[in-house]
JSON list of C-alpha atoms in Angstrom, two decimals:
[
{"chain": "A", "resi": 262, "resn": "GLN", "atom": "CA", "xyz": [-6.41, -15.02, 11.08]},
{"chain": "A", "resi": 263, "resn": "VAL", "atom": "CA", "xyz": [-5.62, -13.11, 7.92]},
{"chain": "A", "resi": 264, "resn": "GLN", "atom": "CA", "xyz": [-2.08, -12.35, 6.85]},
{"chain": "A", "resi": 265, "resn": "LEU", "atom": "CA", "xyz": [-1.10, -9.71, 4.31]},
{"chain": "A", "resi": 266, "resn": "VAL", "atom": "CA", "xyz": [1.92, -10.29, 2.10]},
{"chain": "A", "resi": 267, "resn": "GLU", "atom": "CA", "xyz": [3.53, -7.41, 0.24]},
{"chain": "A", "resi": 268, "resn": "SER", "atom": "CA", "xyz": [5.92, -7.83, -2.68]},
{"chain": "A", "resi": 269, "resn": "GLY", "atom": "CA", "xyz": [7.51, -5.93, -5.55]},
{"chain": "A", "resi": 270, "resn": "GLY", "atom": "CA", "xyz": [9.89, -3.66, -3.71]},
{"chain": "A", "resi": 271, "resn": "GLY", "atom": "CA", "xyz": [13.53, -3.18, -4.58]},
{"chain": "A", "resi": 272, "resn": "LEU", "atom": "CA", "xyz": [16.24, -0.74, -5.54]},
{"chain": "A", "resi": 273, "resn": "VAL", "atom": "CA", "xyz": [15.40, 1.71, -8.30]},
{"chain": "A", "resi": 274, "resn": "GLN", "atom": "CA", "xyz": [17.02, 4.84, -9.70]},
{"chain": "A", "resi": 275, "resn": "PRO", "atom": "CA", "xyz": [15.34, 8.24, -9.38]},
{"chain": "A", "resi": 276, "resn": "GLY", "atom": "CA", "xyz": [12.73, 8.61, -12.08]},
{"chain": "A", "resi": 277, "resn": "GLY", "atom": "CA", "xyz": [12.17, 4.89, -12.28]},
{"chain": "A", "resi": 278, "resn": "SER", "atom": "CA", "xyz": [9.04, 2.84, -11.63]},
{"chain": "A", "resi": 279, "resn": "LEU", "atom": "CA", "xyz": [7.95, -0.03, -9.43]},
{"chain": "A", "resi": 280, "resn": "ARG", "atom": "CA", "xyz": [4.71, -1.91, -8.99]},
{"chain": "A", "resi": 281, "resn": "LEU", "atom": "CA", "xyz": [3.91, -3.22, -5.53]},
{"chain": "A", "resi": 282, "resn": "SER", "atom": "CA", "xyz": [1.44, -6.01, -4.89]},
{"chain": "A", "resi": 283, "resn": "CYS", "atom": "CA", "xyz": [-0.35, -7.22, -1.80]},
{"chain": "A", "resi": 284, "resn": "ALA", "atom": "CA", "xyz": [-2.42, -10.34, -1.29]},
{"chain": "A", "resi": 285, "resn": "ALA", "atom": "CA", "xyz": [-4.38, -11.58, 1.70]},
{"chain": "A", "resi": 286, "resn": "SER", "atom": "CA", "xyz": [-3.80, -15.15, 2.84]},
{"chain": "A", "resi": 287, "resn": "LYS", "atom": "CA", "xyz": [-7.55, -15.68, 2.82]},
{"chain": "A", "resi": 288, "resn": "THR", "atom": "CA", "xyz": [-10.26, -14.17, 0.71]},
{"chain": "A", "resi": 289, "resn": "ILE", "atom": "CA", "xyz": [-11.86, -11.40, 2.73]},
{"chain": "A", "resi": 290, "resn": "SER", "atom": "CA", "xyz": [-15.59, -10.88, 2.57]},
{"chain": "A", "resi": 291, "resn": "ARG", "atom": "CA", "xyz": [-17.18, -7.45, 2.86]},
{"chain": "A", "resi": 292, "resn": "LEU", "atom": "CA", "xyz": [-14.03, -5.44, 2.21]},
{"chain": "A", "resi": 293, "resn": "VAL", "atom": "CA", "xyz": [-14.63, -1.75, 2.74]},
{"chain": "A", "resi": 294, "resn": "SER", "atom": "CA", "xyz": [-11.21, -0.33, 1.97]},
{"chain": "A", "resi": 295, "resn": "MET", "atom": "CA", "xyz": [-7.71, -1.18, 0.78]},
{"chain": "A", "resi": 296, "resn": "ALA", "atom": "CA", "xyz": [-4.74, 1.06, 1.27]},
{"chain": "A", "resi": 297, "resn": "TRP", "atom": "CA", "xyz": [-0.99, 1.48, 1.13]},
{"chain": "A", "resi": 298, "resn": "TYR", "atom": "CA", "xyz": [1.12, 3.00, 3.88]},
{"chain": "A", "resi": 299, "resn": "ARG", "atom": "CA", "xyz": [4.82, 3.65, 4.15]},
{"chain": "A", "resi": 300, "resn": "GLN", "atom": "CA", "xyz": [7.30, 4.26, 6.92]},
{"chain": "A", "resi": 301, "resn": "ALA", "atom": "CA", "xyz": [10.74, 5.79, 6.53]},
{"chain": "A", "resi": 302, "resn": "PRO", "atom": "CA", "xyz": [13.39, 5.54, 9.27]},
{"chain": "A", "resi": 303, "resn": "GLY", "atom": "CA", "xyz": [12.67, 7.96, 12.09]},
{"chain": "A", "resi": 304, "resn": "LYS", "atom": "CA", "xyz": [9.23, 8.83, 10.77]},
{"chain": "A", "resi": 305, "resn": "GLU", "atom": "CA", "xyz": [5.69, 7.75, 11.59]},
{"chain": "A", "resi": 306, "resn": "ARG", "atom": "CA", "xyz": [3.84, 5.40, 9.30]},
{"chain": "A", "resi": 307, "resn": "GLU", "atom": "CA", "xyz": [1.83, 7.48, 6.83]},
{"chain": "A", "resi": 308, "resn": "LEU", "atom": "CA", "xyz": [-1.05, 6.83, 4.48]},
{"chain": "A", "resi": 309, "resn": "VAL", "atom": "CA", "xyz": [0.04, 6.89, 0.84]},
{"chain": "A", "resi": 310, "resn": "ALA", "atom": "CA", "xyz": [-3.09, 5.85, -1.04]},
{"chain": "A", "resi": 311, "resn": "ILE", "atom": "CA", "xyz": [-6.50, 4.43, -0.23]},
{"chain": "A", "resi": 312, "resn": "MET", "atom": "CA", "xyz": [-9.37, 2.96, -2.23]},
{"chain": "A", "resi": 313, "resn": "THR", "atom": "CA", "xyz": [-12.88, 2.28, -0.94]},
{"chain": "A", "resi": 314, "resn": "GLY", "atom": "CA", "xyz": [-15.45, -0.21, -2.19]},
{"chain": "A", "resi": 315, "resn": "GLY", "atom": "CA", "xyz": [-17.27, 2.49, -4.05]},
{"chain": "A", "resi": 316, "resn": "GLY", "atom": "CA", "xyz": [-14.22, 3.12, -6.21]},
{"chain": "A", "resi": 317, "resn": "SER", "atom": "CA", "xyz": [-13.19, 6.36, -4.58]},
{"chain": "A", "resi": 318, "resn": "THR", "atom": "CA", "xyz": [-9.44, 6.93, -4.22]},
{"chain": "A", "resi": 319, "resn": "ASN", "atom": "CA", "xyz": [-7.33, 9.39, -2.31]},
{"chain": "A", "resi": 320, "resn": "TYR", "atom": "CA", "xyz": [-3.59, 10.05, -2.26]},
{"chain": "A", "resi": 321, "resn": "ALA", "atom": "CA", "xyz": [-1.08, 11.83, -0.12]},
{"chain": "A", "resi": 322, "resn": "ASP", "atom": "CA", "xyz": [-0.14, 15.17, -1.64]},
{"chain": "A", "resi": 323, "resn": "SER", "atom": "CA", "xyz": [3.45, 14.04, -2.02]},
{"chain": "A", "resi": 324, "resn": "VAL", "atom": "CA", "xyz": [2.52, 11.22, -4.44]},
{"chain": "A", "resi": 325, "resn": "LYS", "atom": "CA", "xyz": [-0.41, 12.65, -6.38]},
{"chain": "A", "resi": 326, "resn": "GLY", "atom": "CA", "xyz": [0.08, 12.30, -10.11]},
{"chain": "A", "resi": 327, "resn": "ARG", "atom": "CA", "xyz": [2.81, 9.71, -9.65]},
{"chain": "A", "resi": 328, "resn": "PHE", "atom": "CA", "xyz": [1.21, 6.79, -7.80]},
{"chain": "A", "resi": 329, "resn": "THR", "atom": "CA", "xyz": [-1.92, 4.83, -8.68]},
{"chain": "A", "resi": 330, "resn": "ILE", "atom": "CA", "xyz": [-3.72, 2.39, -6.42]},
{"chain": "A", "resi": 331, "resn": "SER", "atom": "CA", "xyz": [-5.79, -0.44, -7.87]},
{"chain": "A", "resi": 332, "resn": "GLY", "atom": "CA", "xyz": [-7.34, -3.55, -6.46]},
{"chain": "A", "resi": 333, "resn": "ASP", "atom": "CA", "xyz": [-9.62, -6.50, -6.86]},
{"chain": "A", "resi": 334, "resn": "TYR", "atom": "CA", "xyz": [-12.06, -6.75, -3.98]},
{"chain": "A", "resi": 335, "resn": "ALA", "atom": "CA", "xyz": [-13.18, -10.22, -5.01]},
{"chain": "A", "resi": 336, "resn": "LYS", "atom": "CA", "xyz": [-9.62, -11.55, -4.83]},
{"chain": "A", "resi": 337, "resn": "SER", "atom": "CA", "xyz": [-8.51, -9.45, -1.85]},
{"chain": "A", "resi": 338, "resn": "THR", "atom": "CA", "xyz": [-5.52, -8.02, -3.69]},
{"chain": "A", "resi": 339, "resn": "VAL", "atom": "CA", "xyz": [-4.27, -4.47, -4.05]},
{"chain": "A", "resi": 340, "resn": "ASP", "atom": "CA", "xyz": [-1.48, -2.97, -6.14]},
{"chain": "A", "resi": 341, "resn": "LEU", "atom": "CA", "xyz": [0.40, 0.30, -6.12]},
{"chain": "A", "resi": 342, "resn": "GLN", "atom": "CA", "xyz": [1.93, 1.56, -9.35]},
{"chain": "A", "resi": 343, "resn": "MET", "atom": "CA", "xyz": [4.72, 4.01, -8.57]},
{"chain": "A", "resi": 344, "resn": "ASN", "atom": "CA", "xyz": [6.16, 6.20, -11.31]},
{"chain": "A", "resi": 345, "resn": "SER", "atom": "CA", "xyz": [8.69, 9.03, -11.33]},
{"chain": "A", "resi": 346, "resn": "LEU", "atom": "CA", "xyz": [10.14, 7.80, -8.07]},
{"chain": "A", "resi": 347, "resn": "LYS", "atom": "CA", "xyz": [12.12, 10.17, -5.90]},
{"chain": "A", "resi": 348, "resn": "PRO", "atom": "CA", "xyz": [14.68, 9.51, -3.15]},
{"chain": "A", "resi": 349, "resn": "GLU", "atom": "CA", "xyz": [12.15, 10.74, -0.60]},
{"chain": "A", "resi": 350, "resn": "ASP", "atom": "CA", "xyz": [9.90, 7.82, -1.56]},
{"chain": "A", "resi": 351, "resn": "THR", "atom": "CA", "xyz": [12.38, 5.48, 0.11]},
{"chain": "A", "resi": 352, "resn": "ALA", "atom": "CA", "xyz": [10.54, 3.56, 2.84]},
{"chain": "A", "resi": 353, "resn": "VAL", "atom": "CA", "xyz": [9.05, 0.26, 3.82]},
{"chain": "A", "resi": 354, "resn": "TYR", "atom": "CA", "xyz": [5.64, -0.04, 2.19]},
{"chain": "A", "resi": 355, "resn": "TYR", "atom": "CA", "xyz": [2.72, -1.83, 3.84]},
{"chain": "A", "resi": 356, "resn": "CYS", "atom": "CA", "xyz": [-0.77, -2.66, 2.67]},
{"chain": "A", "resi": 357, "resn": "ARG", "atom": "CA", "xyz": [-3.91, -2.48, 4.78]},
{"chain": "A", "resi": 358, "resn": "MET", "atom": "CA", "xyz": [-7.36, -3.99, 4.33]},
{"chain": "A", "resi": 359, "resn": "ARG", "atom": "CA", "xyz": [-10.44, -3.39, 6.42]},
{"chain": "A", "resi": 360, "resn": "TRP", "atom": "CA", "xyz": [-13.78, -5.16, 6.32]},
{"chain": "A", "resi": 361, "resn": "GLY", "atom": "CA", "xyz": [-17.21, -5.42, 7.87]},
{"chain": "A", "resi": 362, "resn": "GLN", "atom": "CA", "xyz": [-19.34, -2.91, 9.69]},
{"chain": "A", "resi": 363, "resn": "LEU", "atom": "CA", "xyz": [-16.85, -2.77, 12.56]},
{"chain": "A", "resi": 364, "resn": "GLY", "atom": "CA", "xyz": [-13.97, -1.95, 10.26]},
{"chain": "A", "resi": 365, "resn": "LEU", "atom": "CA", "xyz": [-11.87, -4.93, 11.30]},
{"chain": "A", "resi": 366, "resn": "GLY", "atom": "CA", "xyz": [-8.37, -5.13, 9.90]},
{"chain": "A", "resi": 367, "resn": "ALA", "atom": "CA", "xyz": [-5.58, -7.65, 9.53]},
{"chain": "A", "resi": 368, "resn": "ASP", "atom": "CA", "xyz": [-2.35, -7.23, 11.43]},
{"chain": "A", "resi": 369, "resn": "TRP", "atom": "CA", "xyz": [0.44, -5.38, 9.69]},
{"chain": "A", "resi": 370, "resn": "GLY", "atom": "CA", "xyz": [2.60, -7.57, 7.48]},
{"chain": "A", "resi": 371, "resn": "GLN", "atom": "CA", "xyz": [6.36, -7.37, 7.08]},
{"chain": "A", "resi": 372, "resn": "GLY", "atom": "CA", "xyz": [6.14, -4.82, 4.28]},
{"chain": "A", "resi": 373, "resn": "THR", "atom": "CA", "xyz": [8.35, -4.47, 1.24]},
{"chain": "A", "resi": 374, "resn": "GLN", "atom": "CA", "xyz": [11.40, -2.20, 1.06]},
{"chain": "A", "resi": 375, "resn": "VAL", "atom": "CA", "xyz": [11.55, 0.46, -1.64]},
{"chain": "A", "resi": 376, "resn": "THR", "atom": "CA", "xyz": [14.86, 2.24, -2.06]},
{"chain": "A", "resi": 377, "resn": "VAL", "atom": "CA", "xyz": [15.24, 5.06, -4.58]},
{"chain": "A", "resi": 378, "resn": "SER", "atom": "CA", "xyz": [18.90, 5.88, -5.11]},
{"chain": "A", "resi": 379, "resn": "SER", "atom": "CA", "xyz": [21.46, 6.32, -7.83]}
]
């Protein structure tokens, strides 16, 4: 089994920055995508940013220009740089990795809490 461990969350003031990191417990071969999701209380889990093996990235409209996803496919790690944070960014953030032709994925980890408040 593969476990994903997120870290880097915390309490930050509006306008501040955080860098989230995620690492797989085992090196994953044939990764096809790495992504970050978030879930706020009372809301569905939503895709924040995704990166494919070809280097293509995509972001939710709400975070474009503020967040940047980066990763190392060889090391099975993915980061999310978050700048100009807003209170509405408050959520638990989760990473996601998929691999192989069948698009297999690891179970969701515990996530890391990001709270944007003064």
